[in-house]
PDB file of C-alpha atoms and ligand atoms in Angstrom:
ATOM      1  CA  UNK I 867       0.026  -0.122   0.096  1.00 55.00           C
ATOM      2  CA  UNK I 868       1.384   3.405  -0.656  1.00 57.00           C
ATOM      3  CA  UNK I 869       1.525   6.588   1.392  1.00 55.00           C
ATOM      4  CA  UNK I 870      -1.200   7.881  -0.665  1.00 58.00           C
ATOM      5  CA  UNK I 871      -3.589   5.119  -0.348  1.00 59.00           C
ATOM      6  CA  UNK I 872      -2.838   5.042   3.599  1.00 52.00           C
ATOM      7  CA  UNK I 873      -3.778   8.638   3.807  1.00 50.00           C
ATOM      8  CA  UNK I 874      -7.058   8.107   1.791  1.00 55.00           C
ATOM      9  CA  UNK I 875      -7.785   5.600   3.926  1.00 57.00           C
ATOM     10  CA  UNK I 876      -7.416   7.383   7.016  1.00 51.00           C
ATOM     11  CA  UNK I 877      -9.497  10.367   5.525  1.00 51.00           C
ATOM     12  CA  UNK I 878     -12.415   8.205   4.959  1.00 48.00           C
ATOM     13  CA  UNK I 879     -12.104   6.969   8.582  1.00 49.00           C
ATOM     14  CA  UNK I 880     -11.658  10.271   9.778  1.00 49.00           C
ATOM     15  CA  UNK I 881     -15.179  11.007   7.765  1.00 49.00           C
ATOM     16  CA  UNK I 882     -17.015   7.841   9.408  1.00 47.00           C
ATOM     17  CA  UNK I 883     -16.116   9.340  12.904  1.00 47.00           C
ATOM     18  CA  UNK I 884     -17.828  12.643  12.172  1.00 46.00           C
ATOM     19  CA  UNK I 885     -20.666  10.741  11.099  1.00 45.00           C
ATOM     20  CA  UNK I 886     -20.947   8.820  14.086  1.00 42.00           C
ATOM     21  CA  UNK I 887     -20.768  11.936  16.296  1.00 45.00           C
ATOM     22  CA  UNK I 888     -23.297  13.832  14.361  1.00 40.00           C
ATOM     23  CA  UNK I 889     -25.838  10.833  15.062  1.00 38.00           C
ATOM     24  CA  UNK I 890     -25.230  10.815  18.643  1.00 41.00           C
ATOM     25  CA  UNK I 891     -25.456  14.342  19.412  1.00 53.00           C
ATOM     26  CA  UNK I 892     -28.868  14.863  17.462  1.00 78.00           C
ATOM     27  CA  UNK I 893     -30.768  12.361  19.864  1.00 92.00           C
ATOM     28  CA  UNK I 894     -32.479  13.091  22.919  1.00 95.00           C
ATOM     29  CA  UNK I 895     -30.036  12.841  25.911  1.00 96.00           C
ATOM     30  CA  UNK I 896     -32.575  12.420  28.626  1.00 97.00           C
ATOM     31  CA  UNK I 897     -32.906   8.958  30.215  1.00 97.00           C
ATOM     32  CA  UNK I 898     -36.666   7.598  30.386  1.00 98.00           C
ATOM     33  CA  UNK I 899     -37.682  10.952  28.870  1.00 98.00           C
ATOM     34  CA  UNK I 900     -41.445   9.646  29.032  1.00 98.00           C
ATOM     35  CA  UNK I 901     -41.665   7.497  32.301  1.00 98.00           C
ATOM     36  CA  UNK I 902     -42.575   4.632  30.180  1.00 98.00           C
ATOM     37  CA  UNK I 903     -40.544   2.188  32.411  1.00 98.00           C
ATOM     38  CA  UNK I 904     -43.197   3.199  34.985  1.00 98.00           C
ATOM     39  CA  UNK I 905     -40.981   4.665  37.716  1.00 98.00           C
ATOM     40  CA  UNK I 906     -38.604   7.474  37.843  1.00 98.00           C
ATOM     41  CA  UNK I 907     -35.360   5.583  36.490  1.00 98.00           C
ATOM     42  CA  UNK I 908     -32.671   8.367  35.497  1.00 98.00           C
ATOM     43  CA  UNK I 909     -34.427  11.173  37.553  1.00 98.00           C
ATOM     44  CA  UNK I 910     -33.682  12.541  40.895  1.00 98.00           C
ATOM     45  CA  UNK I 911     -36.442  14.027  43.602  1.00 98.00           C
ATOM     46  CA  UNK I 912     -35.871  16.606  46.086  1.00 98.00           C
ATOM     47  CA  UNK I 913     -38.364  18.180  48.682  1.00 97.00           C
ATOM     48  CA  UNK I 914     -40.350  15.019  48.943  1.00 97.00           C
ATOM     49  CA  UNK I 915     -42.174  14.368  52.262  1.00 96.00           C
ATOM     50  CA  UNK I 916     -45.458  13.539  53.825  1.00 95.00           C
ATOM     51  CA  UNK I 917     -47.520  16.186  51.526  1.00 96.00           C
ATOM     52  CA  UNK I 918     -45.259  16.339  48.630  1.00 97.00           C
ATOM     53  CA  UNK I 919     -43.857  13.754  46.151  1.00 98.00           C
ATOM     54  CA  UNK I 920     -43.598  12.593  42.485  1.00 98.00           C
ATOM     55  CA  UNK I 921     -45.311   9.577  41.409  1.00 98.00           C
ATOM     56  CA  UNK I 922     -45.624   7.581  38.004  1.00 98.00           C
ATOM     57  CA  UNK I 923     -49.387   7.806  36.669  1.00 98.00           C
ATOM     58  CA  UNK I 924     -50.908   5.543  33.948  1.00 97.00           C
ATOM     59  CA  UNK I 925     -52.920   5.666  31.720  1.00 98.00           C
ATOM     60  CA  UNK I 926     -52.091   9.276  30.795  1.00 98.00           C
ATOM     61  CA  UNK I 927     -49.783  10.633  27.983  1.00 98.00           C
ATOM     62  CA  UNK I 928     -48.398  13.949  26.799  1.00 98.00           C
ATOM     63  CA  UNK I 929     -48.892  14.677  23.087  1.00 98.00           C
ATOM     64  CA  UNK I 930     -45.396  14.680  21.673  1.00 97.00           C
ATOM     65  CA  UNK I 931     -44.452  11.144  21.791  1.00 97.00           C
ATOM     66  CA  UNK I 932     -46.918   7.888  22.094  1.00 97.00           C
ATOM     67  CA  UNK I 933     -46.891   6.110  25.446  1.00 98.00           C
ATOM     68  CA  UNK I 934     -49.001   5.506  28.501  1.00 98.00           C
ATOM     69  CA  UNK I 935     -47.443   6.899  31.716  1.00 98.00           C
ATOM     70  CA  UNK I 936     -46.464  10.511  32.911  1.00 98.00           C
ATOM     71  CA  UNK I 937     -44.695  12.017  36.135  1.00 98.00           C
ATOM     72  CA  UNK I 938     -47.152  13.595  38.498  1.00 98.00           C
ATOM     73  CA  UNK I 939     -45.172  16.530  40.713  1.00 98.00           C
ATOM     74  CA  UNK I 940     -47.492  17.137  43.400  1.00 98.00           C
ATOM     75  CA  UNK I 941     -46.689  19.452  46.471  1.00 98.00           C
ATOM     76  CA  UNK I 942     -49.147  20.182  48.961  1.00 97.00           C
ATOM     77  CA  UNK I 943     -46.910  21.228  51.772  1.00 96.00           C
ATOM     78  CA  UNK I 944     -46.632  25.044  52.923  1.00 95.00           C
ATOM     79  CA  UNK I 945     -43.596  26.859  51.653  1.00 97.00           C
ATOM     80  CA  UNK I 946     -41.647  23.960  49.981  1.00 97.00           C
ATOM     81  CA  UNK I 947     -39.640  23.376  46.904  1.00 97.00           C
ATOM     82  CA  UNK I 948     -40.487  19.968  45.405  1.00 98.00           C
ATOM     83  CA  UNK I 949     -37.821  19.548  42.429  1.00 98.00           C
ATOM     84  CA  UNK I 950     -37.547  16.600  39.870  1.00 98.00           C
ATOM     85  CA  UNK I 951     -34.581  16.793  38.053  1.00 98.00           C
ATOM     86  CA  UNK I 952     -32.199  14.919  35.860  1.00 98.00           C
ATOM     87  CA  UNK I 953     -28.628  15.644  34.909  1.00 97.00           C
ATOM     88  CA  UNK I 954     -27.257  13.950  31.529  1.00 96.00           C
ATOM     89  CA  UNK I 955     -23.896  12.037  31.378  1.00 93.00           C
ATOM     90  CA  UNK I 956     -20.439  13.917  30.997  1.00 94.00           C
ATOM     91  CA  UNK I 957     -19.628  14.403  27.538  1.00 93.00           C
ATOM     92  CA  UNK I 958     -23.335  14.136  26.670  1.00 94.00           C
ATOM     93  CA  UNK I 959     -23.282  17.748  25.502  1.00 95.00           C
ATOM     94  CA  UNK I 960     -21.186  20.519  24.030  1.00 95.00           C
ATOM     95  CA  UNK I 961     -21.473  24.317  23.049  1.00 95.00           C
ATOM     96  CA  UNK I 962     -23.733  25.436  20.894  1.00 95.00           C
ATOM     97  CA  UNK I 963     -27.646  25.416  20.619  1.00 96.00           C
ATOM     98  CA  UNK I 964     -29.498  23.120  23.077  1.00 97.00           C
ATOM     99  CA  UNK I 965     -33.207  22.695  21.694  1.00 97.00           C
ATOM    100  CA  UNK I 966     -35.635  21.573  24.624  1.00 97.00           C
ATOM    101  CA  UNK I 967     -39.298  20.384  24.871  1.00 98.00           C
ATOM    102  CA  UNK I 968     -41.610  19.128  27.532  1.00 98.00           C
ATOM    103  CA  UNK I 969     -45.221  18.384  27.950  1.00 98.00           C
ATOM    104  CA  UNK I 970     -47.041  19.844  31.361  1.00 98.00           C
ATOM    105  CA  UNK I 971     -50.738  19.620  32.372  1.00 98.00           C
ATOM    106  CA  UNK I 972     -51.480  21.428  35.346  1.00 98.00           C
ATOM    107  CA  UNK I 973     -52.797  19.440  38.426  1.00 97.00           C
ATOM    108  CA  UNK I 974     -53.492  22.342  40.903  1.00 96.00           C
ATOM    109  CA  UNK I 975     -51.835  25.811  41.280  1.00 96.00           C
ATOM    110  CA  UNK I 976     -53.578  27.552  44.539  1.00 96.00           C
ATOM    111  CA  UNK I 977     -52.770  30.195  47.294  1.00 95.00           C
ATOM    112  CA  UNK I 978     -49.404  31.284  45.494  1.00 96.00           C
ATOM    113  CA  UNK I 979     -48.197  27.928  44.185  1.00 97.00           C
ATOM    114  CA  UNK I 980     -46.089  28.030  41.083  1.00 98.00           C
ATOM    115  CA  UNK I 981     -44.374  25.890  38.308  1.00 98.00           C
ATOM    116  CA  UNK I 982     -40.721  26.805  36.916  1.00 98.00           C
ATOM    117  CA  UNK I 983     -38.391  24.807  34.570  1.00 98.00           C
ATOM    118  CA  UNK I 984     -34.765  25.336  34.584  1.00 98.00           C
ATOM    119  CA  UNK I 985     -32.163  24.004  32.348  1.00 98.00           C
ATOM    120  CA  UNK I 986     -28.475  24.478  32.985  1.00 98.00           C
ATOM    121  CA  UNK I 987     -25.382  23.791  30.829  1.00 97.00           C
ATOM    122  CA  UNK I 988     -22.523  22.234  33.209  1.00 97.00           C
ATOM    123  CA  UNK I 989     -19.013  21.612  33.035  1.00 96.00           C
ATOM    124  CA  UNK I 990     -17.275  18.747  34.885  1.00 91.00           C
ATOM    125  CA  UNK I 991     -16.167  19.920  38.416  1.00 86.00           C
ATOM    126  CA  UNK I 992     -17.355  23.311  37.610  1.00 76.00           C
ATOM    127  CA  UNK I 993     -21.113  23.793  38.164  1.00 92.00           C
ATOM    128  CA  UNK I 994     -23.214  25.546  36.159  1.00 96.00           C
ATOM    129  CA  UNK I 995     -22.065  27.776  33.343  1.00 96.00           C
ATOM    130  CA  UNK I 996     -25.200  28.433  31.288  1.00 96.00           C
ATOM    131  CA  UNK I 997     -28.713  27.908  30.673  1.00 97.00           C
ATOM    132  CA  UNK I 998     -32.258  28.596  29.772  1.00 97.00           C
ATOM    133  CA  UNK I 999     -33.034  31.113  32.526  1.00 97.00           C
ATOM    134  CA  UNK I1000     -36.076  30.558  34.741  1.00 97.00           C
ATOM    135  CA  UNK I1001     -39.004  29.011  32.230  1.00 98.00           C
ATOM    136  CA  UNK I1002     -42.811  29.810  33.452  1.00 97.00           C
ATOM    137  CA  UNK I1003     -44.543  30.166  35.500  1.00 97.00           C
ATOM    138  CA  UNK I1004     -46.458  27.220  33.633  1.00 98.00           C
ATOM    139  CA  UNK I1005     -50.283  26.479  34.195  1.00 97.00           C
ATOM    140  CA  UNK I1006     -51.592  24.821  31.223  1.00 97.00           C
ATOM    141  CA  UNK I1007     -55.269  23.469  31.968  1.00 96.00           C
ATOM    142  CA  UNK I1008     -54.864  20.694  29.430  1.00 97.00           C
ATOM    143  CA  UNK I1009     -51.821  18.759  28.046  1.00 98.00           C
ATOM    144  CA  UNK I1010     -49.548  21.361  26.377  1.00 98.00           C
ATOM    145  CA  UNK I1011     -46.076  20.991  24.252  1.00 98.00           C
ATOM    146  CA  UNK I1012     -43.625  23.730  25.580  1.00 98.00           C
ATOM    147  CA  UNK I1013     -40.154  24.107  23.527  1.00 98.00           C
ATOM    148  CA  UNK I1014     -37.477  26.746  22.864  1.00 97.00           C
ATOM    149  CA  UNK I1015     -33.751  26.735  22.787  1.00 97.00           C
ATOM    150  CA  UNK I1016     -30.427  28.390  24.529  1.00 97.00           C
ATOM    151  CA  UNK I1017     -27.097  28.568  23.496  1.00 96.00           C
ATOM    152  CA  UNK I1018     -24.699  26.681  25.757  1.00 96.00           C
ATOM    153  CA  UNK I1019     -21.224  28.203  26.286  1.00 95.00           C
ATOM    154  CA  UNK I1020     -17.882  27.053  25.772  1.00 94.00           C
ATOM    155  CA  UNK I1021     -16.516  24.027  28.109  1.00 94.00           C
ATOM    156  CA  UNK I1022     -20.245  22.851  28.451  1.00 96.00           C
ATOM    157  CA  UNK I1023     -20.124  18.809  29.065  1.00 95.00           C
ATOM    158  CA  UNK I1024     -23.843  17.936  30.180  1.00 96.00           C
ATOM    159  CA  UNK I1025     -26.801  19.475  30.983  1.00 97.00           C
ATOM    160  CA  UNK I1026     -29.429  19.506  33.934  1.00 97.00           C
ATOM    161  CA  UNK I1027     -33.204  19.903  33.503  1.00 98.00           C
ATOM    162  CA  UNK I1028     -35.359  20.860  36.701  1.00 98.00           C
ATOM    163  CA  UNK I1029     -38.885  20.711  37.269  1.00 98.00           C
ATOM    164  CA  UNK I1030     -39.731  23.080  40.306  1.00 98.00           C
ATOM    165  CA  UNK I1031     -43.170  22.747  42.188  1.00 98.00           C
ATOM    166  CA  UNK I1032     -42.868  25.567  44.760  1.00 98.00           C
ATOM    167  CA  UNK I1033     -45.633  26.689  47.032  1.00 97.00           C
ATOM    168  CA  UNK I1034     -45.819  29.762  49.072  1.00 97.00           C
ATOM    169  CA  UNK I1035     -46.142  30.707  52.875  1.00 96.00           C
ATOM    170  CA  UNK I1036     -49.984  30.376  52.935  1.00 94.00           C
ATOM    171  CA  UNK I1037     -52.287  27.875  54.208  1.00 94.00           C
ATOM    172  CA  UNK I1038     -53.449  25.712  51.287  1.00 96.00           C
ATOM    173  CA  UNK I1039     -50.665  26.622  48.966  1.00 97.00           C
ATOM    174  CA  UNK I1040     -50.418  23.661  46.401  1.00 97.00           C
ATOM    175  CA  UNK I1041     -48.403  23.626  43.098  1.00 98.00           C
ATOM    176  CA  UNK I1042     -49.060  20.070  41.231  1.00 98.00           C
ATOM    177  CA  UNK I1043     -48.250  19.489  37.448  1.00 98.00           C
ATOM    178  CA  UNK I1044     -48.062  16.288  35.263  1.00 98.00           C
ATOM    179  CA  UNK I1045     -44.879  16.123  33.230  1.00 98.00           C
ATOM    180  CA  UNK I1046     -43.901  14.279  30.269  1.00 98.00           C
ATOM    181  CA  UNK I1047     -41.784  13.561  26.971  1.00 98.00           C
ATOM    182  CA  UNK I1048     -38.835  15.580  28.117  1.00 98.00           C
ATOM    183  CA  UNK I1049     -36.242  16.055  25.360  1.00 98.00           C
ATOM    184  CA  UNK I1050     -33.121  18.101  25.161  1.00 97.00           C
ATOM    185  CA  UNK I1051     -30.775  17.615  22.177  1.00 96.00           C
ATOM    186  CA  UNK I1052     -28.559  19.620  20.023  1.00 95.00           C
ATOM    187  CA  UNK I1053     -27.694  20.050  16.021  1.00 81.00           C
ATOM    188  CA  UNK I1054     -25.505  17.863  14.403  1.00 65.00           C
ATOM    189  CA  UNK I1055     -21.871  18.750  14.752  1.00 56.00           C
ATOM    190  CA  UNK I1056     -20.311  20.039  11.405  1.00 49.00           C
ATOM    191  CA  UNK I1057     -17.029  19.093  10.974  1.00 48.00           C
ATOM    192  CA  UNK I1058     -14.570  22.121  10.991  1.00 47.00           C
ATOM    193  CA  UNK I1059     -12.604  20.991   8.104  1.00 48.00           C
ATOM    194  CA  UNK I1060     -13.993  18.620   5.575  1.00 51.00           C
ATOM    195  CA  UNK I1061     -12.002  17.434   2.710  1.00 53.00           C
ATOM    196  CA  UNK I1062     -12.846  19.013  -0.623  1.00 59.00           C
ATOM    197  CA  UNK I1063     -13.302  16.568  -3.704  1.00 61.00           C
ATOM    198  CA  UNK I1064     -10.191  18.115  -5.264  1.00 60.00           C
ATOM    199  CA  UNK I1065      -8.111  17.010  -2.224  1.00 55.00           C
ATOM    200  CA  UNK I1066      -9.547  13.877  -2.199  1.00 59.00           C
ATOM    201  CA  UNK I1067      -9.042  13.121  -6.255  1.00 63.00           C
ATOM    202  CA  UNK I1068      -5.670  14.522  -5.358  1.00 60.00           C
ATOM    203  CA  UNK I1069      -4.904  11.608  -3.232  1.00 59.00           C
ATOM    204  CA  UNK I1070      -5.297   9.102  -6.124  1.00 60.00           C
ATOM    205  CA  UNK I1071      -3.106  10.581  -8.568  1.00 57.00           C
TER     206      UNK I1071
HETATM  207 CA1  LIG W1920     -44.981   9.180  28.845  1.00 73.16          CA
END
């Protein structure tokens, strides 16, 4: 094999590698995004107590993907933040536009109860370096899909999304919401250096 053939094969291998990266980064990076495992696999809950918690309910499903389950975030405790959250794996995200989408359906918002969503861009060992800002207050009476985007800064390695049901310091304050079909993904990565046809042909001369 000549040097030119070796270079050509290495170039092709590089193109295959770029294609693989593209496919991976365009996918939803959330685990169990529609709660179709029937439980909270992949998710964390904080603020659960005797009058607050998150349960997976069925049959009831958000509109943006097929399924039969949703997560019901139910906070009936006074002056409490109940949060359902997930952090994606290190290396699952990078700098650039992050597209977000989720389905919500109000349970109850009473006496100062509110519901917010926040998405953070994070770096390994360095904490939060960017994000969506505070999204909401949400109170859709029927299943509704919300979507948008933000630009993750340099050094972004993974993402965290938080669904926050917060109550006021008022007797009877309630915040409850159904959550489903959580999607976080990024555009396909574009190779910064693509070999032109002229370069490819020159390898075979
Ligand atoms: Ca579902």
